[in-house]
């Protein structure tokens, strides 16, 4: 059963992640009072954060969900800037208050592309919520409306984020010590 597991150290413990998601839920609930939220999850990484966040939205604010998958070609830890839709949304977003939910914004290329594409579909509003933000690595400017944590340029896993498709299920945010 043994696998070549990378060494992982805890960057943000589970309790802090959960507390921050609760705060974001309260803030978003108050900002969207009297409206509903159509959450769009960017697969696969965003799925853990979106389900956790959606459970912290007030019952007075109806939440609907849809999923989209984009891939940016590149190696395991760096994206190339070429973005392709792997899975499109099931539902139209015209006239809806859309909240994109992402795991992490790195170069900003995927979100830059995605927000442009979604804006062309005429949602009533379009906002972006990310669990983590690595602003030092930004290549394309994206407006982040809600963010969990700003981190320095480190490759992280857990809470939906992977290294070679593994470690998404870790309940904390960890840093992978990559082999040289
Ligand atoms: P961007 O287009 O460079 O902003 O890349 C965003 C995507 O790359 C994220 O949604 C993640 O899926 C992935 N990514 C960027 N940084 C990390 C990281 O530190 N760990 C895991 N995935 C990452
Ligand atoms: Mg992602």
XYZ file of N, CA, C and O and ligand atoms in Angstrom:
744
model
N 0.816 -1.211 0.000
C 0.000 0.000 0.000
C 0.852 1.265 0.000
O 0.340 2.342 -0.243
N 2.147 1.137 0.296
C 2.908 2.365 0.453
C 3.066 3.074 -0.896
O 3.202 2.460 -1.940
N 2.997 4.393 -0.859
C 3.044 5.219 -2.041
C 4.172 6.213 -1.793
O 4.595 6.399 -0.665
N 4.645 6.843 -2.849
C 5.701 7.831 -2.625
C 5.065 9.151 -2.200
O 4.858 10.054 -3.006
N 4.691 9.239 -0.939
C 4.055 10.440 -0.423
C 5.080 11.540 -0.223
O 6.154 11.308 0.314
N 4.695 12.753 -0.642
C 5.566 13.899 -0.405
C 5.455 14.285 1.065
O 4.520 13.906 1.749
N 6.428 15.068 1.525
C 6.390 15.548 2.904
C 5.509 16.800 2.939
O 5.638 17.682 2.094
N 4.597 16.829 3.901
C 3.663 17.960 3.979
C 3.706 18.579 5.365
O 3.615 17.870 6.372
N 3.850 19.905 5.400
C 3.789 20.571 6.700
C 2.537 21.462 6.750
O 2.088 21.980 5.714
N 1.989 21.618 7.936
C 0.739 22.372 8.087
C 1.020 23.870 7.944
O 1.877 24.411 8.641
N 0.298 24.521 7.057
C 0.406 25.978 6.910
C -0.752 26.660 7.639
O -0.536 27.591 8.415
N -1.974 26.179 7.394
C -3.152 26.730 8.076
C -3.947 25.558 8.647
O -4.442 24.719 7.888
N -4.047 25.468 9.973
C -4.727 24.319 10.559
C -6.240 24.327 10.286
O -6.832 25.374 9.990
N -6.822 23.150 10.401
C -8.239 22.944 10.103
C -9.151 23.944 10.827
O -10.070 24.499 10.222
N -8.877 24.200 12.107
C -9.746 25.095 12.897
C -9.773 26.499 12.303
O -10.809 27.147 12.273
N -8.593 26.947 11.840
C -8.546 28.298 11.260
C -9.270 28.349 9.926
O -9.924 29.332 9.588
N -9.147 27.290 9.148
C -9.851 27.229 7.861
C -11.351 27.282 8.116
O -12.078 28.073 7.501
N -11.821 26.477 9.050
C -13.262 26.419 9.321
C -13.793 27.742 9.867
O -14.869 28.187 9.479
N -13.022 28.350 10.753
C -13.452 29.630 11.329
C -13.544 30.701 10.239
O -14.472 31.509 10.211
N -12.591 30.676 9.336
C -12.573 31.683 8.260
C -13.742 31.456 7.290
O -14.355 32.427 6.810
N -14.047 30.202 7.001
C -15.172 29.903 6.099
C -16.484 30.368 6.740
O -17.359 30.918 6.075
N -16.577 30.190 8.039
C -17.768 30.656 8.762
C -17.913 32.184 8.632
O -18.993 32.696 8.364
N -16.786 32.888 8.803
C -16.807 34.359 8.666
C -17.205 34.785 7.255
O -17.998 35.699 7.079
N -16.615 34.109 6.267
C -16.954 34.441 4.876
C -18.436 34.213 4.621
O -19.095 35.004 3.953
N -18.966 33.117 5.166
C -20.391 32.805 5.014
C -21.264 33.897 5.596
O -22.269 34.301 4.990
N -20.869 34.413 6.741
C -21.648 35.491 7.377
C -21.596 36.761 6.532
O -22.610 37.424 6.317
N -20.387 37.068 6.063
C -20.231 38.284 5.259
C -21.024 38.185 3.952
O -21.754 39.113 3.576
N -20.908 37.049 3.287
C -21.612 36.864 2.004
C -23.126 36.868 2.233
O -23.877 37.484 1.476
N -23.582 36.221 3.308
C -25.025 36.205 3.614
C -25.548 37.619 3.782
O -26.645 37.951 3.323
N -24.768 38.460 4.455
C -25.259 39.822 4.675
C -25.192 40.623 3.372
O -26.100 41.383 3.055
N -24.140 40.420 2.565
C -24.039 41.143 1.284
C -25.147 40.743 0.302
O -25.552 41.552 -0.537
N -25.610 39.499 0.381
C -26.630 39.007 -0.568
C -28.031 38.979 0.050
O -28.940 38.358 -0.507
N -28.217 39.644 1.169
C -29.541 39.650 1.822
C -30.615 40.104 0.840
O -30.422 41.089 0.114
N -31.721 39.370 0.796
C -32.830 39.729 -0.097
C -32.666 39.214 -1.521
O -33.535 39.402 -2.363
N -31.512 38.566 -1.795
C -31.281 37.990 -3.130
C -30.986 36.503 -2.972
O -31.071 35.960 -1.888
N -30.640 35.850 -4.057
C -30.163 34.475 -3.940
C -28.771 34.401 -4.563
O -28.340 35.339 -5.238
N -28.099 33.292 -4.312
C -26.726 33.135 -4.825
C -26.677 31.908 -5.726
O -27.085 30.817 -5.317
N -26.175 32.103 -6.940
C -25.927 30.968 -7.818
C -24.418 30.717 -7.782
O -23.629 31.451 -8.387
N -24.019 29.698 -7.019
C -22.587 29.434 -6.860
C -22.072 28.582 -8.008
O -22.673 27.569 -8.349
N -20.968 29.008 -8.561
C -20.312 28.212 -9.593
C -18.981 27.728 -9.053
O -18.118 28.511 -8.663
N -18.882 26.415 -9.005
C -17.681 25.786 -8.486
C -16.755 25.459 -9.632
O -17.171 24.891 -10.639
N -15.505 25.828 -9.481
C -14.509 25.446 -10.468
C -13.895 24.121 -10.001
O -13.216 24.058 -8.984
N -14.220 23.087 -10.761
C -13.770 21.732 -10.407
C -12.277 21.577 -10.665
O -11.757 22.262 -11.535
N -11.575 20.648 -10.028
C -12.135 19.902 -8.917
C -11.862 20.603 -7.607
O -12.528 20.373 -6.611
N -10.812 21.431 -7.617
C -10.314 22.007 -6.368
C -11.339 22.769 -5.555
O -11.324 22.745 -4.330
N -12.283 23.454 -6.251
C -13.216 24.323 -5.541
C -14.318 23.583 -4.802
O -15.054 24.184 -4.022
N -14.419 22.280 -5.028
C -15.599 21.561 -4.541
C -15.655 21.477 -3.012
O -16.724 21.642 -2.419
N -14.529 21.285 -2.382
C -14.515 21.195 -0.910
C -14.896 22.542 -0.295
O -15.690 22.620 0.625
N -14.294 23.588 -0.821
C -14.568 24.934 -0.304
C -16.018 25.323 -0.576
O -16.696 25.864 0.293
N -16.523 25.027 -1.765
C -17.893 25.433 -2.071
C -18.902 24.733 -1.167
O -19.828 25.387 -0.672
N -18.753 23.462 -0.943
C -19.739 22.780 -0.093
C -19.651 23.321 1.336
O -20.676 23.571 1.965
N -18.432 23.550 1.819
C -18.274 24.076 3.183
C -18.863 25.484 3.291
O -19.606 25.791 4.224
N -18.549 26.326 2.300
C -19.038 27.708 2.321
C -20.555 27.755 2.204
O -21.224 28.505 2.927
N -21.107 26.950 1.308
C -22.563 26.987 1.079
C -23.325 26.636 2.355
O -24.417 27.148 2.589
N -22.731 25.801 3.193
C -23.392 25.423 4.454
C -23.362 26.555 5.481
O -24.048 26.492 6.493
N -22.539 27.546 5.245
C -22.430 28.698 6.158
C -23.191 29.912 5.641
O -23.058 31.002 6.194
N -23.951 29.744 4.553
C -24.789 30.840 4.047
C -26.128 30.771 4.777
O -26.689 29.681 4.958
N -26.616 31.931 5.175
C -27.872 32.007 5.923
C -29.018 31.323 5.169
O -29.094 31.391 3.936
N -29.915 30.704 5.923
C -31.063 30.029 5.305
C -31.983 31.009 4.586
O -32.802 30.604 3.757
N -31.853 32.293 4.901
C -32.686 33.312 4.241
C -32.203 33.634 2.824
O -32.891 34.326 2.073
N -31.013 33.182 2.505
C -30.445 33.456 1.175
C -30.380 32.140 0.403
O -29.514 31.307 0.655
N -31.320 31.930 -0.534
C -31.324 30.662 -1.272
C -30.045 30.481 -2.098
O -29.569 31.438 -2.722
N -29.514 29.270 -2.077
C -28.277 28.960 -2.804
C -28.558 27.879 -3.845
O -29.173 26.860 -3.529
N -28.130 28.121 -5.086
C -28.130 27.056 -6.092
C -26.687 26.855 -6.545
O -25.844 27.738 -6.368
N -26.428 25.679 -7.119
C -25.050 25.323 -7.458
C -24.924 24.891 -8.917
O -25.844 24.291 -9.469
N -23.788 25.188 -9.496
C -23.450 24.581 -10.784
C -21.929 24.407 -10.828
O -21.218 24.963 -9.982
N -21.484 23.612 -11.761
C -20.073 23.218 -11.788
C -19.473 23.438 -13.165
O -20.141 23.257 -14.175
N -18.224 23.797 -13.151
C -17.513 24.012 -14.398
C -16.098 23.490 -14.224
O -15.554 23.555 -13.132
N -15.551 22.983 -15.288
C -14.184 22.504 -15.186
C -13.350 23.102 -16.306
O -13.717 23.014 -17.475
N -12.282 23.750 -15.925
C -11.356 24.280 -16.929
C -9.990 23.664 -16.658
O -9.680 23.311 -15.524
N -9.226 23.516 -17.702
C -7.876 23.008 -17.442
C -6.881 23.971 -18.047
O -7.108 24.533 -19.114
N -5.828 24.201 -17.310
C -4.754 25.016 -17.874
C -3.591 24.075 -18.099
O -3.182 23.355 -17.206
N -3.128 24.078 -19.307
C -2.046 23.164 -19.647
C -0.766 23.614 -18.993
O -0.458 24.790 -18.984
N -0.050 22.700 -18.465
C 1.236 23.048 -17.863
C 1.746 21.841 -17.107
O 1.155 20.770 -17.185
N 2.810 22.032 -16.359
C 3.282 20.908 -15.565
C 2.523 20.897 -14.240
O 1.513 21.577 -14.092
N 2.973 20.150 -13.290
C 2.201 19.931 -12.079
C 2.014 21.181 -11.221
O 1.040 21.323 -10.532
N 2.969 22.055 -11.234
C 2.928 23.169 -10.287
C 2.886 24.541 -10.945
O 2.781 25.531 -10.277
N 2.946 24.593 -12.268
C 2.904 25.891 -12.947
C 1.925 25.792 -14.122
O 1.946 24.828 -14.866
N 1.063 26.807 -14.269
C 0.146 26.744 -15.404
C 0.740 27.483 -16.586
O 1.543 28.396 -16.449
N 0.333 27.074 -17.784
C 0.954 27.587 -19.005
C 0.267 28.823 -19.546
O 0.816 29.535 -20.368
N -1.001 29.057 -19.109
C -1.722 30.211 -19.630
C -2.731 29.834 -20.690
O -3.554 30.641 -21.086
N -2.686 28.597 -21.161
C -3.672 28.145 -22.134
C -4.790 27.447 -21.357
O -4.548 26.486 -20.639
N -6.014 27.991 -21.488
C -7.117 27.490 -20.674
C -8.184 26.911 -21.585
O -8.525 27.493 -22.609
N -8.719 25.761 -21.208
C -9.750 25.134 -22.036
C -10.911 24.688 -21.152
O -10.695 24.217 -20.036
N -12.158 24.813 -21.664
C -13.328 24.330 -20.912
C -13.421 22.828 -21.078
O -13.543 22.310 -22.183
N -13.368 22.121 -19.966
C -13.483 20.663 -19.986
C -14.938 20.275 -19.747
O -15.455 19.334 -20.333
N -15.596 21.011 -18.856
C -17.029 20.798 -18.598
C -17.683 22.163 -18.435
O -17.255 22.953 -17.603
N -18.734 22.395 -19.226
C -19.428 23.685 -19.124
C -20.557 23.573 -18.096
O -20.882 22.472 -17.623
N -21.154 24.700 -17.759
C -22.263 24.736 -16.799
C -23.470 23.984 -17.346
O -23.665 23.915 -18.556
N -24.317 23.469 -16.455
C -25.560 22.813 -16.883
C -26.650 23.845 -17.153
O -27.519 23.625 -17.983
N -26.642 24.949 -16.391
C -27.730 25.923 -16.428
C -27.262 27.268 -16.979
O -26.118 27.660 -16.734
N -28.163 27.989 -17.669
C -27.824 29.362 -18.059
C -27.687 30.250 -16.820
O -28.317 29.972 -15.790
N -26.880 31.295 -16.909
C -26.682 32.177 -15.749
C -27.258 33.566 -15.972
O -27.133 34.433 -15.107
N -27.908 33.764 -17.105
C -28.456 35.085 -17.412
C -29.398 35.546 -16.298
O -30.282 34.798 -15.871
N -29.181 36.751 -15.817
C -30.047 37.337 -14.795
C -29.803 36.830 -13.381
O -30.476 37.251 -12.446
N -28.838 35.940 -13.210
C -28.582 35.384 -11.868
C -27.440 36.124 -11.161
O -26.544 36.668 -11.809
N -27.490 36.090 -9.820
C -26.398 36.636 -9.020
C -25.375 35.516 -8.821
O -25.552 34.635 -7.986
N -24.336 35.580 -9.623
C -23.372 34.482 -9.689
C -22.173 34.752 -8.772
O -21.620 35.852 -8.757
N -21.818 33.730 -8.027
C -20.611 33.787 -7.196
C -19.706 32.624 -7.605
O -20.054 31.461 -7.404
N -18.572 32.959 -8.189
C -17.604 31.919 -8.549
C -16.834 31.533 -7.290
O -16.367 32.399 -6.554
N -16.720 30.228 -7.054
C -16.011 29.758 -5.866
C -14.797 28.937 -6.303
O -14.929 27.917 -6.973
N -13.623 29.419 -5.914
C -12.356 28.808 -6.340
C -11.539 28.383 -5.126
O -11.715 28.932 -4.042
N -10.654 27.451 -5.347
C -9.757 27.045 -4.263
C -8.622 28.048 -4.086
O -8.345 28.507 -2.985
N -7.976 28.396 -5.201
C -6.793 29.259 -5.095
C -6.594 30.040 -6.384
O -6.854 29.523 -7.465
N -6.197 31.275 -6.257
C -5.842 32.070 -7.433
C -4.344 32.298 -7.408
O -3.791 32.788 -6.423
N -3.733 31.892 -8.498
C -2.286 31.864 -8.594
C -1.872 32.911 -9.645
O -1.806 34.095 -9.333
N -1.662 32.509 -10.891
C -1.345 33.495 -11.931
C -2.565 34.354 -12.254
O -2.428 35.467 -12.767
N -3.760 33.820 -11.989
C -4.997 34.524 -12.321
C -5.496 34.210 -13.724
O -6.560 34.661 -14.117
N -4.734 33.423 -14.465
C -5.097 33.165 -15.860
C -6.442 32.449 -15.989
O -7.272 32.845 -16.805
N -6.666 31.392 -15.200
C -7.927 30.640 -15.343
C -9.129 31.515 -15.025
O -10.129 31.487 -15.729
N -9.024 32.298 -13.950
C -10.151 33.132 -13.533
C -10.358 34.322 -14.458
O -11.488 34.749 -14.680
N -9.276 34.833 -15.003
C -9.369 35.936 -15.956
C -10.184 35.468 -17.162
O -11.112 36.134 -17.613
N -9.858 34.296 -17.617
C -10.553 33.710 -18.762
C -12.007 33.398 -18.411
O -12.932 33.731 -19.141
N -12.190 32.768 -17.267
C -13.523 32.327 -16.855
C -14.468 33.496 -16.579
O -15.630 33.468 -16.994
N -13.982 34.520 -15.903
C -14.868 35.659 -15.608
C -15.269 36.361 -16.907
O -16.422 36.758 -17.054
N -14.350 36.450 -17.857
C -14.677 37.057 -19.150
C -15.776 36.268 -19.852
O -16.761 36.829 -20.343
N -15.605 34.963 -19.836
C -16.565 34.074 -20.496
C -17.954 34.142 -19.838
O -18.974 34.200 -20.509
N -17.975 34.166 -18.510
C -19.258 34.184 -17.793
C -19.940 35.545 -17.909
O -21.158 35.628 -17.990
N -19.136 36.595 -17.924
C -19.716 37.939 -18.049
C -20.477 38.071 -19.369
O -21.528 38.704 -19.416
N -19.977 37.432 -20.412
C -20.638 37.477 -21.727
C -22.006 36.795 -21.719
O -22.781 36.946 -22.658
N -22.279 36.021 -20.660
C -23.582 35.327 -20.573
C -24.604 36.151 -19.777
O -25.665 35.657 -19.439
N -24.244 37.373 -19.449
C -25.138 38.347 -18.816
C -25.761 37.940 -17.484
O -26.986 37.965 -17.327
N -24.950 37.567 -16.508
C -25.501 37.380 -15.163
C -25.926 38.740 -14.602
O -25.434 39.777 -15.076
N -26.830 38.734 -13.599
C -27.221 40.004 -12.960
C -26.013 40.597 -12.253
O -25.811 41.813 -12.248
N -25.212 39.732 -11.629
C -23.965 40.167 -11.002
C -22.992 39.000 -11.035
O -23.403 37.839 -11.153
N -21.712 39.323 -10.942
C -20.675 38.275 -10.992
C -19.597 38.622 -9.979
O -18.939 39.659 -10.102
N -19.454 37.790 -8.970
C -18.435 38.016 -7.953
C -17.590 36.770 -7.779
O -17.967 35.687 -8.215
N -16.456 36.974 -7.122
C -15.485 35.885 -7.010
C -15.074 35.694 -5.559
O -14.739 36.653 -4.867
N -15.119 34.449 -5.130
C -14.691 34.089 -3.778
C -13.643 32.989 -3.879
O -13.876 31.959 -4.507
N -12.500 33.215 -3.277
C -11.450 32.190 -3.295
C -10.992 31.893 -1.876
O -10.952 32.791 -1.033
N -10.684 30.637 -1.634
C -10.191 30.289 -0.301
C -8.797 30.864 -0.092
O -8.497 31.425 0.950
N -7.953 30.729 -1.113
C -6.580 31.226 -0.988
C -6.232 32.128 -2.163
O -6.746 31.962 -3.266
N -5.328 33.037 -1.890
C -4.860 33.960 -2.924
C -3.341 34.073 -2.814
O -2.815 34.263 -1.719
N -2.673 33.913 -3.963
C -1.213 34.088 -4.008
C -0.922 35.292 -4.897
O -0.554 35.140 -6.064
N -1.144 36.513 -4.395
C -1.042 37.707 -5.254
C 0.333 37.924 -5.874
O 0.435 38.516 -6.947
N 1.378 37.447 -5.211
C 2.738 37.645 -5.752
C 2.941 36.981 -7.114
O 3.849 37.335 -7.851
N 2.093 36.003 -7.407
C 2.275 35.240 -8.639
C 1.387 35.728 -9.778
O 1.379 35.144 -10.863
N 0.647 36.818 -9.531
C -0.351 37.243 -10.510
C 0.259 37.696 -11.827
O 1.210 38.475 -11.842
N -0.298 37.169 -12.915
C 0.090 37.564 -14.263
C -1.067 38.320 -14.909
O -0.881 39.301 -15.607
N -2.300 37.835 -14.649
C -3.517 38.475 -15.161
C -4.285 39.039 -13.973
O -4.493 38.336 -12.971
N -4.731 40.283 -14.115
C -5.439 40.909 -12.997
C -6.868 40.386 -12.904
O -7.593 40.351 -13.904
N -7.247 39.939 -11.719
C -8.637 39.535 -11.484
C -9.122 40.207 -10.199
O -8.348 40.362 -9.252
N -10.411 40.616 -10.186
C -10.950 41.273 -9.010
C -11.474 40.200 -8.062
O -12.398 39.463 -8.399
N -10.847 40.103 -6.901
C -11.258 39.110 -5.914
C -12.171 39.810 -4.909
O -11.769 40.765 -4.262
N -13.411 39.330 -4.799
C -14.364 39.982 -3.895
C -14.280 39.432 -2.478
O -14.473 40.161 -1.513
N -14.034 38.150 -2.362
C -13.934 37.513 -1.042
C -12.751 36.560 -1.070
O -12.631 35.752 -1.991
N -11.916 36.653 -0.045
C -10.810 35.693 0.010
C -10.624 35.211 1.441
O -10.798 35.964 2.403
N -10.291 33.925 1.531
C -10.078 33.330 2.845
C -8.758 33.786 3.439
O -8.704 34.421 4.494
N -7.687 33.476 2.727
C -6.337 33.781 3.210
C -5.460 34.206 2.040
O -5.552 33.633 0.959
N -4.608 35.166 2.313
C -3.563 35.527 1.343
C -2.306 34.798 1.791
O -1.942 34.850 2.973
N -1.681 34.099 0.872
C -0.459 33.358 1.242
C 0.694 33.756 0.328
O 0.480 34.292 -0.755
N 1.899 33.475 0.790
C 3.050 33.741 -0.055
C 3.179 32.640 -1.105
O 2.391 31.696 -1.120
N 4.171 32.784 -1.945
C 4.328 31.871 -3.071
C 4.841 30.497 -2.620
O 6.040 30.240 -2.632
N 3.874 29.671 -2.212
C 4.203 28.303 -1.817
C 3.204 27.385 -2.477
O 2.053 27.781 -2.675
N 3.608 26.186 -2.802
C 2.668 25.240 -3.400
C 1.941 24.495 -2.282
O 2.553 23.825 -1.472
N 0.624 24.670 -2.250
C -0.155 24.136 -1.126
C -1.104 23.026 -1.569
O -1.475 22.939 -2.739
N -1.484 22.232 -0.611
C -2.452 21.150 -0.852
C -3.466 21.122 0.293
O -3.288 21.776 1.318
N -4.510 20.327 0.079
C -5.543 20.172 1.106
C -6.718 21.090 0.829
O -6.622 22.004 0.006
N -7.844 20.842 1.506
C -9.063 21.657 1.311
C -9.402 21.775 -0.170
O -9.816 22.833 -0.642
N -9.188 20.708 -0.923
C -9.522 20.678 -2.344
C -8.316 20.761 -3.266
O -8.381 20.341 -4.422
N -7.221 21.279 -2.752
C -6.058 21.475 -3.618
C -5.178 20.234 -3.665
O -4.986 19.564 -2.652
N -4.653 19.988 -4.850
C -3.932 18.719 -5.052
C -2.483 18.927 -5.452
O -2.087 19.989 -5.933
N -1.740 17.860 -5.279
C -0.440 17.717 -5.916
C -0.496 16.364 -6.606
O -0.694 15.336 -5.937
N -0.428 16.376 -7.935
C -0.582 15.165 -8.737
C -1.864 14.417 -8.365
O -1.867 13.210 -8.185
N -2.949 15.187 -8.208
C -4.304 14.684 -7.900
C -4.468 14.134 -6.481
O -5.558 13.708 -6.106
N -3.432 14.203 -5.687
C -3.545 13.682 -4.320
C -3.649 14.819 -3.309
O -3.359 15.967 -3.624
N -4.027 14.467 -2.109
C -4.081 15.348 -0.923
C -5.242 16.355 -0.913
O -5.298 17.206 -0.050
N -6.181 16.246 -1.870
C -7.317 17.175 -1.869
C -8.111 17.061 -0.574
O -8.709 18.012 -0.096
N -8.150 15.865 -0.030
C -9.008 15.567 1.122
C -8.408 15.963 2.467
O -9.063 15.788 3.495
N -7.205 16.496 2.487
C -6.654 16.919 3.784
C -7.521 18.044 4.342
O -7.874 18.969 3.621
N -7.864 17.989 5.638
C -8.765 19.006 6.193
C -8.056 20.312 6.548
O -8.712 21.278 6.954
N -6.749 20.363 6.397
C -5.971 21.578 6.659
C -5.267 21.987 5.370
O -5.300 21.252 4.374
N -4.647 23.161 5.385
C -3.852 23.572 4.230
C -2.393 23.302 4.552
O -1.882 23.757 5.590
N -1.768 22.524 3.686
C -0.388 22.125 3.919
C 0.514 22.576 2.781
O 0.051 22.912 1.697
N 1.789 22.575 3.076
C 2.789 22.915 2.059
C 3.552 21.650 1.697
O 4.017 20.925 2.580
N 3.637 21.421 0.397
C 4.357 20.239 -0.071
C 5.822 20.575 -0.226
O 6.160 21.605 -0.825
N 6.648 19.735 0.317
C 8.085 19.904 0.080
C 8.434 19.099 -1.153
O 8.509 17.875 -1.111
N 8.531 19.826 -2.275
C 8.730 19.169 -3.554
C 10.154 18.636 -3.685
O 11.101 19.285 -3.240
N 10.269 17.436 -4.304
C 11.620 16.923 -4.531
C 12.388 17.822 -5.493
O 11.788 18.435 -6.380
N 13.684 17.922 -5.284
C 14.514 18.793 -6.147
C 14.504 18.268 -7.573
O 14.520 17.081 -7.801
P -4.076 30.211 -12.116
O -4.800 30.175 -13.432
O -2.583 30.255 -12.284
O -4.580 31.284 -11.191
O -4.250 28.790 -11.492
C -5.265 28.480 -10.709
C -5.361 26.994 -10.504
O -4.090 26.337 -10.426
C -6.021 26.793 -9.175
O -7.413 26.820 -9.307
C -5.473 25.456 -8.757
O -6.267 24.446 -9.313
C -4.079 25.424 -9.346
N -3.090 25.857 -8.335
C -2.447 27.031 -8.265
N -1.631 27.090 -7.198
C -1.780 25.918 -6.552
C -1.224 25.370 -5.345
O -0.416 25.981 -4.613
N -1.654 24.123 -5.019
C -2.540 23.421 -5.746
N -3.095 23.897 -6.861
C -2.717 25.134 -7.276
Mg -8.879 25.555 -9.009
